[in-house]
N, CA, C and O atoms as a DFTB+ gen file, in Angstrom:
480 C
 N C O
     1  1       0.846      -1.185       0.000
     2  2       0.000       0.000       0.000
     3  2       0.887       1.243       0.000
     4  3       1.863       1.333       0.745
     5  1       0.529       2.182      -0.841
     6  2       1.316       3.405      -0.970
     7  2       1.147       4.288       0.266
     8  3       0.062       4.366       0.842
     9  1       2.214       4.937       0.656
    10  2       2.173       5.878       1.761
    11  2       2.116       7.289       1.195
    12  3       2.947       7.670       0.371
    13  1       1.123       8.068       1.645
    14  2       0.941       9.434       1.174
    15  2       1.519      10.403       2.192
    16  3       1.503      10.140       3.394
    17  1       2.027      11.523       1.700
    18  2       2.608      12.537       2.574
    19  2       1.953      13.886       2.287
    20  3       2.371      14.595       1.371
    21  1       0.929      14.245       3.064
    22  2       0.235      15.508       2.796
    23  2       1.093      16.743       3.024
    24  3       0.689      17.847       2.657
    25  1       2.266      16.579       3.621
    26  2       3.174      17.715       3.806
    27  2       3.998      17.983       2.555
    28  3       4.652      19.021       2.453
    29  1       3.972      17.064       1.613
    30  2       4.662      17.247       0.328
    31  2       3.743      18.018      -0.615
    32  3       2.558      17.702      -0.716
    33  1       4.265      19.003      -1.291
    34  2       3.435      19.886      -2.118
    35  2       2.713      19.152      -3.250
    36  3       1.628      19.575      -3.650
    37  1       3.273      18.083      -3.766
    38  2       2.658      17.382      -4.890
    39  2       1.723      16.247      -4.459
    40  3       1.184      15.542      -5.311
    41  1       1.528      16.066      -3.179
    42  2       0.701      14.956      -2.687
    43  2      -0.784      15.207      -2.994
    44  3      -1.314      16.264      -2.652
    45  1      -1.447      14.250      -3.630
    46  2      -2.857      14.451      -3.972
    47  2      -3.788      14.512      -2.759
    48  3      -4.936      14.935      -2.893
    49  1      -3.323      14.102      -1.592
    50  2      -4.179      14.211      -0.406
    51  2      -4.517      15.671      -0.111
    52  3      -5.506      15.956       0.565
    53  1      -3.716      16.574      -0.605
    54  2      -3.997      18.000      -0.398
    55  2      -5.306      18.425      -1.061
    56  3      -5.961      19.365      -0.612
    57  1      -5.678      17.729      -2.126
    58  2      -6.952      18.033      -2.780
    59  2      -8.114      17.752      -1.826
    60  3      -9.069      18.525      -1.755
    61  1      -8.024      16.655      -1.105
    62  2      -9.073      16.319      -0.141
    63  2      -9.055      17.319       1.010
    64  3     -10.108      17.747       1.483
    65  1      -7.870      17.685       1.453
    66  2      -7.769      18.667       2.538
    67  2      -8.336      20.019       2.110
    68  3      -8.954      20.719       2.912
    69  1      -8.126      20.383       0.856
    70  2      -8.731      21.617       0.337
    71  2     -10.256      21.534       0.398
    72  3     -10.924      22.507       0.747
    73  1     -10.796      20.374       0.058
    74  2     -12.243      20.189       0.071
    75  2     -12.763      20.299       1.506
    76  3     -13.790      20.930       1.756
    77  1     -12.048      19.683       2.437
    78  2     -12.456      19.714       3.846
    79  2     -12.347      21.129       4.406
    80  3     -13.115      21.503       5.293
    81  1     -11.415      21.909       3.904
    82  2     -11.224      23.280       4.386
    83  2     -12.254      24.240       3.794
    84  3     -12.336      25.391       4.223
    85  1     -13.033      23.791       2.825
    86  2     -14.027      24.634       2.176
    87  2     -15.318      24.635       2.988
    88  3     -15.950      23.592       3.151
    89  1     -15.708      25.795       3.495
    90  2     -16.898      25.867       4.357
    91  2     -18.148      25.402       3.647
    92  3     -19.004      24.769       4.266
    93  1     -18.280      25.700       2.353
    94  2     -19.488      25.302       1.638
    95  2     -19.556      23.788       1.532
    96  3     -20.626      23.206       1.709
    97  1     -18.446      23.149       1.249
    98  2     -18.427      21.684       1.138
    99  2     -18.813      21.045       2.466
   100  3     -19.595      20.095       2.496
   101  1     -18.274      21.558       3.551
   102  2     -18.582      21.020       4.874
   103  2     -20.070      21.174       5.173
   104  3     -20.706      20.235       5.652
   105  1     -20.624      22.344       4.897
   106  2     -22.036      22.580       5.180
   107  2     -22.944      21.718       4.300
   108  3     -23.949      21.186       4.774
   109  1     -22.591      21.582       3.031
   110  2     -23.404      20.763       2.127
   111  2     -23.351      19.294       2.509
   112  3     -24.375      18.611       2.483
   113  1     -22.181      18.803       2.859
   114  2     -22.072      17.411       3.290
   115  2     -22.919      17.167       4.535
   116  3     -23.556      16.121       4.666
   117  1     -22.921      18.130       5.440
   118  2     -23.729      17.994       6.641
   119  2     -25.210      17.903       6.327
   120  3     -25.918      17.081       6.909
   121  1     -25.684      18.735       5.417
   122  2     -27.097      18.694       5.031
   123  2     -27.443      17.395       4.307
   124  3     -28.465      16.768       4.586
   125  1     -26.586      17.005       3.384
   126  2     -26.868      15.805       2.594
   127  2     -26.727      14.521       3.403
   128  3     -27.281      13.487       3.031
   129  1     -25.989      14.585       4.504
   130  2     -25.880      13.417       5.378
   131  2     -27.229      13.113       6.023
   132  3     -27.518      11.968       6.368
   133  1     -28.052      14.152       6.182
   134  2     -29.367      13.974       6.797
   135  2     -30.381      13.387       5.808
   136  3     -31.187      12.528       6.165
   137  1     -30.327      13.869       4.554
   138  2     -31.276      13.388       3.547
   139  2     -30.888      13.938       2.179
   140  3     -30.198      14.954       2.090
   141  1     -31.328      13.271       1.113
   142  2     -31.114      13.818      -0.229
   143  2     -31.893      15.128      -0.371
   144  3     -32.955      15.304       0.225
   145  1     -31.342      16.036      -1.169
   146  2     -31.986      17.334      -1.345
   147  2     -31.827      17.809      -2.783
   148  3     -30.882      17.448      -3.483
   149  1     -32.786      18.630      -3.195
   150  2     -32.709      19.242      -4.512
   151  2     -31.845      20.497      -4.438
   152  3     -31.589      21.035      -3.360
   153  1     -31.405      20.946      -5.603
   154  2     -30.502      22.093      -5.714
   155  2     -31.051      23.308      -4.969
   156  3     -30.367      23.892      -4.128
   157  1     -32.289      23.682      -5.284
   158  2     -32.855      24.884      -4.667
   159  2     -33.103      24.717      -3.175
   160  3     -33.065      25.698      -2.431
   161  1     -33.355      23.502      -2.729
   162  2     -33.477      23.261      -1.295
   163  2     -32.147      23.576      -0.611
   164  3     -32.112      24.236       0.428
   165  1     -31.066      23.099      -1.201
   166  2     -29.737      23.360      -0.645
   167  2     -29.450      24.853      -0.630
   168  3     -28.921      25.388       0.345
   169  1     -29.798      25.504      -1.703
   170  2     -29.556      26.945      -1.817
   171  2     -30.312      27.731      -0.745
   172  3     -29.788      28.698      -0.193
   173  1     -31.531      27.317      -0.459
   174  2     -32.317      27.994       0.575
   175  2     -31.782      27.700       1.982
   176  3     -31.859      28.555       2.865
   177  1     -31.255      26.526       2.188
   178  2     -30.779      26.124       3.516
   179  2     -29.493      26.835       3.940
   180  3     -29.305      27.136       5.119
   181  1     -28.611      27.100       2.979
   182  2     -27.296      27.671       3.306
   183  2     -27.291      29.147       2.928
   184  3     -27.097      29.499       1.765
   185  1     -27.502      29.993       3.906
   186  2     -27.521      31.430       3.660
   187  2     -26.155      31.917       3.182
   188  3     -25.118      31.510       3.706
   189  1     -26.174      32.793       2.183
   190  2     -24.938      33.369       1.678
   191  2     -24.269      32.562       0.574
   192  3     -23.273      33.004       0.001
   193  1     -24.799      31.395       0.274
   194  2     -24.229      30.540      -0.773
   195  2     -24.894      30.890      -2.103
   196  3     -26.094      30.687      -2.282
   197  1     -24.095      31.419      -3.032
   198  2     -24.643      31.808      -4.328
   199  2     -24.934      30.574      -5.182
   200  3     -24.415      29.486      -4.933
   201  1     -25.768      30.773      -6.180
   202  2     -26.102      29.684      -7.101
   203  2     -24.845      29.162      -7.786
   204  3     -24.662      27.952      -7.924
   205  1     -23.982      30.075      -8.213
   206  2     -22.746      29.685      -8.894
   207  2     -21.840      28.861      -7.976
   208  3     -21.306      27.833      -8.393
   209  1     -21.665      29.307      -6.732
   210  2     -20.793      28.600      -5.804
   211  2     -21.393      27.251      -5.416
   212  3     -20.666      26.272      -5.252
   213  1     -22.715      27.198      -5.271
   214  2     -23.373      25.931      -4.975
   215  2     -23.134      24.937      -6.100
   216  3     -22.787      23.781      -5.858
   217  1     -23.319      25.393      -7.321
   218  2     -23.102      24.535      -8.483
   219  2     -21.659      24.031      -8.539
   220  3     -21.424      22.840      -8.742
   221  1     -20.700      24.931      -8.361
   222  2     -19.280      24.548      -8.404
   223  2     -18.939      23.560      -7.293
   224  3     -18.219      22.587      -7.519
   225  1     -19.455      23.813      -6.099
   226  2     -19.146      22.948      -4.966
   227  2     -19.756      21.569      -5.154
   228  3     -19.104      20.563      -4.877
   229  1     -20.989      21.509      -5.618
   230  2     -21.624      20.212      -5.859
   231  2     -20.885      19.427      -6.936
   232  3     -20.708      18.216      -6.806
   233  1     -20.454      20.101      -7.994
   234  2     -19.692      19.417      -9.045
   235  2     -18.383      18.867      -8.499
   236  3     -17.993      17.749      -8.836
   237  1     -17.703      19.637      -7.662
   238  2     -16.448      19.173      -7.066
   239  2     -16.686      17.977      -6.152
   240  3     -15.932      17.004      -6.180
   241  1     -17.727      18.054      -5.353
   242  2     -18.051      16.939      -4.453
   243  2     -18.439      15.693      -5.241
   244  3     -18.096      14.576      -4.856
   245  1     -19.150      15.890      -6.336
   246  2     -19.531      14.767      -7.194
   247  2     -18.289      14.163      -7.845
   248  3     -18.146      12.942      -7.894
   249  1     -17.406      15.001      -8.335
   250  2     -16.170      14.530      -8.970
   251  2     -15.318      13.720      -8.005
   252  3     -14.683      12.741      -8.396
   253  1     -15.309      14.138      -6.734
   254  2     -14.528      13.441      -5.712
   255  2     -15.208      12.177      -5.205
   256  3     -14.643      11.457      -4.382
   257  1     -16.415      11.901      -5.687
   258  2     -17.127      10.695      -5.267
   259  2     -17.816      10.835      -3.918
   260  3     -18.153       9.836      -3.283
   261  1     -18.029      12.074      -3.478
   262  2     -18.626      12.311      -2.162
   263  2     -20.133      12.543      -2.230
   264  3     -20.850      12.334      -1.252
   265  1     -20.599      12.974      -3.394
   266  2     -22.008      13.283      -3.607
   267  2     -22.417      12.674      -4.942
   268  3     -21.625      12.641      -5.884
   269  1     -23.650      12.195      -5.021
   270  2     -24.156      11.711      -6.306
   271  2     -25.308      12.604      -6.752
   272  3     -26.031      13.174      -5.935
   273  1     -25.455      12.707      -8.043
   274  2     -26.466      13.573      -8.666
   275  2     -27.428      12.683      -9.438
   276  3     -27.012      11.828     -10.220
   277  1     -28.722      12.897      -9.208
   278  2     -29.736      12.103      -9.889
   279  2     -30.711      13.044     -10.575
   280  3     -31.355      13.866      -9.924
   281  1     -30.817      12.921     -11.891
   282  2     -31.776      13.727     -12.659
   283  2     -33.082      12.955     -12.755
   284  3     -33.108      11.799     -13.178
   285  1     -34.164      13.612     -12.357
   286  2     -35.483      12.994     -12.389
   287  2     -36.251      13.610     -13.557
   288  3     -36.414      14.828     -13.622
   289  1     -36.726      12.760     -14.487
   290  2     -37.368      13.279     -15.694
   291  2     -38.734      13.904     -15.422
   292  3     -39.767      13.240     -15.501
   293  1     -38.712      15.188     -15.102
   294  2     -39.931      15.974     -14.934
   295  2     -39.787      17.201     -15.819
   296  3     -38.754      17.386     -16.461
   297  1     -40.801      18.029     -15.857
   298  2     -40.721      19.267     -16.630
   299  2     -40.885      20.424     -15.657
   300  3     -41.982      20.602     -15.128
   301  1     -39.844      21.228     -15.390
   302  2     -38.465      21.007     -15.833
   303  2     -37.829      19.858     -15.052
   304  3     -38.383      19.369     -14.067
   305  1     -36.670      19.448     -15.511
   306  2     -35.958      18.330     -14.882
   307  2     -35.661      18.669     -13.426
   308  3     -35.218      19.773     -13.111
   309  1     -35.908      17.713     -12.554
   310  2     -35.595      17.861     -11.136
   311  2     -34.275      17.146     -10.879
   312  3     -34.081      16.013     -11.317
   313  1     -33.377      17.807     -10.172
   314  2     -32.081      17.198      -9.852
   315  2     -31.983      17.062      -8.347
   316  3     -32.195      18.021      -7.603
   317  1     -31.661      15.862      -7.913
   318  2     -31.538      15.577      -6.489
   319  2     -30.103      15.140      -6.193
   320  3     -29.499      14.375      -6.946
   321  1     -29.583      15.638      -5.095
   322  2     -28.232      15.298      -4.666
   323  2     -28.310      14.475      -3.395
   324  3     -29.134      14.736      -2.519
   325  1     -27.446      13.482      -3.305
   326  2     -27.382      12.664      -2.096
   327  2     -25.919      12.354      -1.791
   328  3     -25.052      12.413      -2.662
   329  1     -25.683      12.031      -0.556
   330  2     -24.328      11.725      -0.120
   331  2     -24.024      10.265      -0.477
   332  3     -24.905       9.409      -0.403
   333  1     -22.803       9.994      -0.856
   334  2     -22.380       8.628      -1.159
   335  2     -21.831       7.980       0.119
   336  3     -21.609       8.672       1.112
   337  1     -21.614       6.682       0.103
   338  2     -20.993       6.048       1.271
   339  2     -19.625       6.670       1.607
   340  3     -19.297       6.854       2.779
   341  1     -18.842       6.988       0.586
   342  2     -17.554       7.653       0.829
   343  2     -17.775       9.036       1.427
   344  3     -17.075       9.431       2.359
   345  1     -18.736       9.766       0.899
   346  2     -19.057      11.088       1.420
   347  2     -19.530      11.036       2.861
   348  3     -19.240      11.937       3.647
   349  1     -20.258       9.984       3.208
   350  2     -20.737       9.841       4.583
   351  2     -19.572       9.693       5.561
   352  3     -19.628      10.212       6.676
   353  1     -18.515       8.985       5.148
   354  2     -17.353       8.848       6.042
   355  2     -16.712      10.207       6.288
   356  3     -16.277      10.501       7.402
   357  1     -16.653      11.036       5.249
   358  2     -16.089      12.380       5.409
   359  2     -17.032      13.278       6.200
   360  3     -16.584      14.043       7.054
   361  1     -18.318      13.195       5.931
   362  2     -19.292      14.026       6.648
   363  2     -19.233      13.745       8.144
   364  3     -19.335      14.663       8.958
   365  1     -19.071      12.492       8.500
   366  2     -18.955      12.136       9.914
   367  2     -17.725      12.788      10.532
   368  3     -17.774      13.291      11.654
   369  1     -16.637      12.774       9.797
   370  2     -15.388      13.359      10.317
   371  2     -15.485      14.878      10.416
   372  3     -15.067      15.449      11.424
   373  1     -16.022      15.542       9.404
   374  2     -16.039      17.005       9.420
   375  2     -17.172      17.575      10.260
   376  3     -17.130      18.746      10.635
   377  1     -18.180      16.772      10.561
   378  2     -19.250      17.270      11.418
   379  2     -18.711      17.636      12.793
   380  3     -19.260      18.508      13.467
   381  1     -17.648      16.977      13.207
   382  2     -17.014      17.321      14.483
   383  2     -16.507      18.768      14.452
   384  3     -16.497      19.433      15.488
   385  1     -16.092      19.259      13.295
   386  2     -15.661      20.659      13.171
   387  2     -16.834      21.610      13.377
   388  3     -16.701      22.634      14.047
   389  1     -17.982      21.270      12.798
   390  2     -19.175      22.098      12.982
   391  2     -19.576      22.138      14.453
   392  3     -19.874      23.202      14.997
   393  1     -19.582      20.980      15.085
   394  2     -19.939      20.910      16.507
   395  2     -18.946      21.706      17.336
   396  3     -19.340      22.424      18.255
   397  1     -17.657      21.584      17.020
   398  2     -16.635      22.349      17.745
   399  2     -16.890      23.844      17.594
   400  3     -16.824      24.593      18.568
   401  1     -17.184      24.276      16.355
   402  2     -17.432      25.701      16.102
   403  2     -18.645      26.187      16.896
   404  3     -18.605      27.264      17.492
   405  1     -19.709      25.408      16.905
   406  2     -20.906      25.800      17.660
   407  2     -20.622      25.847      19.160
   408  3     -21.119      26.728      19.862
   409  1     -19.837      24.913      19.640
   410  2     -19.542      24.817      21.067
   411  2     -18.589      25.908      21.546
   412  3     -18.726      26.404      22.664
   413  1     -17.618      26.284      20.702
   414  2     -16.548      27.178      21.141
   415  2     -16.569      28.577      20.543
   416  3     -15.629      29.344      20.751
   417  1     -17.626      28.932      19.802
   418  2     -17.639      30.238      19.161
   419  2     -17.571      31.376      20.176
   420  3     -16.938      32.397      19.909
   421  1     -18.201      31.222      21.317
   422  2     -18.148      32.280      22.342
   423  2     -16.707      32.507      22.790
   424  3     -16.271      33.650      22.923
   425  1     -15.968      31.424      23.023
   426  2     -14.565      31.539      23.437
   427  2     -13.724      32.217      22.360
   428  3     -12.855      33.035      22.662
   429  1     -13.989      31.875      21.115
   430  2     -13.241      32.467      20.004
   431  2     -13.541      33.962      19.908
   432  3     -12.629      34.770      19.727
   433  1     -14.808      34.326      20.027
   434  2     -15.171      35.742      19.952
   435  2     -14.545      36.547      21.080
   436  3     -14.084      37.667      20.858
   437  1     -14.523      35.993      22.286
   438  2     -13.887      36.669      23.425
   439  2     -12.390      36.822      23.165
   440  3     -11.823      37.887      23.411
   441  1     -11.749      35.767      22.671
   442  2     -10.316      35.839      22.377
   443  2     -10.032      36.882      21.307
   444  3      -9.040      37.604      21.407
   445  1     -10.874      36.981      20.287
   446  2     -10.688      37.976      19.231
   447  2     -10.827      39.386      19.782
   448  3     -10.044      40.271      19.439
   449  1     -11.824      39.598      20.637
   450  2     -12.007      40.925      21.245
   451  2     -10.816      41.292      22.111
   452  3     -10.348      42.431      22.093
   453  1     -10.321      40.305      22.879
   454  2      -9.164      40.547      23.727
   455  2      -7.929      40.902      22.889
   456  3      -7.186      41.827      23.216
   457  1      -7.732      40.167      21.833
   458  2      -6.602      40.405      20.934
   459  2      -6.717      41.779      20.289
   460  3      -5.757      42.550      20.285
   461  1      -7.894      42.085      19.742
   462  2      -8.108      43.362      19.058
   463  2      -7.945      44.544      20.007
   464  3      -7.456      45.598      19.600
   465  1      -8.344      44.385      21.259
   466  2      -8.208      45.447      22.243
   467  2      -6.744      45.722      22.570
   468  3      -6.375      46.855      22.880
   469  1      -5.917      44.690      22.501
   470  2      -4.481      44.845      22.799
   471  2      -3.648      45.240      21.607
   472  3      -2.515      45.688      21.780
   473  1      -4.167      45.090      20.399
   474  2      -3.430      45.417      19.175
   475  2      -3.653      46.887      18.824
   476  3      -4.774      47.310      18.544
   477  1      -2.581      47.642      18.845
   478  2      -2.668      49.054      18.463
   479  2      -1.519      49.449      17.580
   480  3      -1.430      50.603      17.162
């Protein structure tokens, strides 16, 4: 089995780390882990996410094998996105980041205020 080194600039694991570092990808994986959703449902759920960025992020997640896209033959065509088994393993791992952020945001905000007050 090959050993990967994410500290090496050419290591492809950095692509996955880039995806994990993307807030939109993390939020979308979290939503899709709960249930399949249509494009506009996702857009309404994530405030501040533009249509263009949603489309780009979903395509990237699909390309990485984390999300699957299903076109349903209606007029107009309905597209539904769902998490794949591989995507579920990542969603489980990154959901801990969301929980950490929710749990510790007060501490972070206090630290930022303290830092900003001392920086002149």
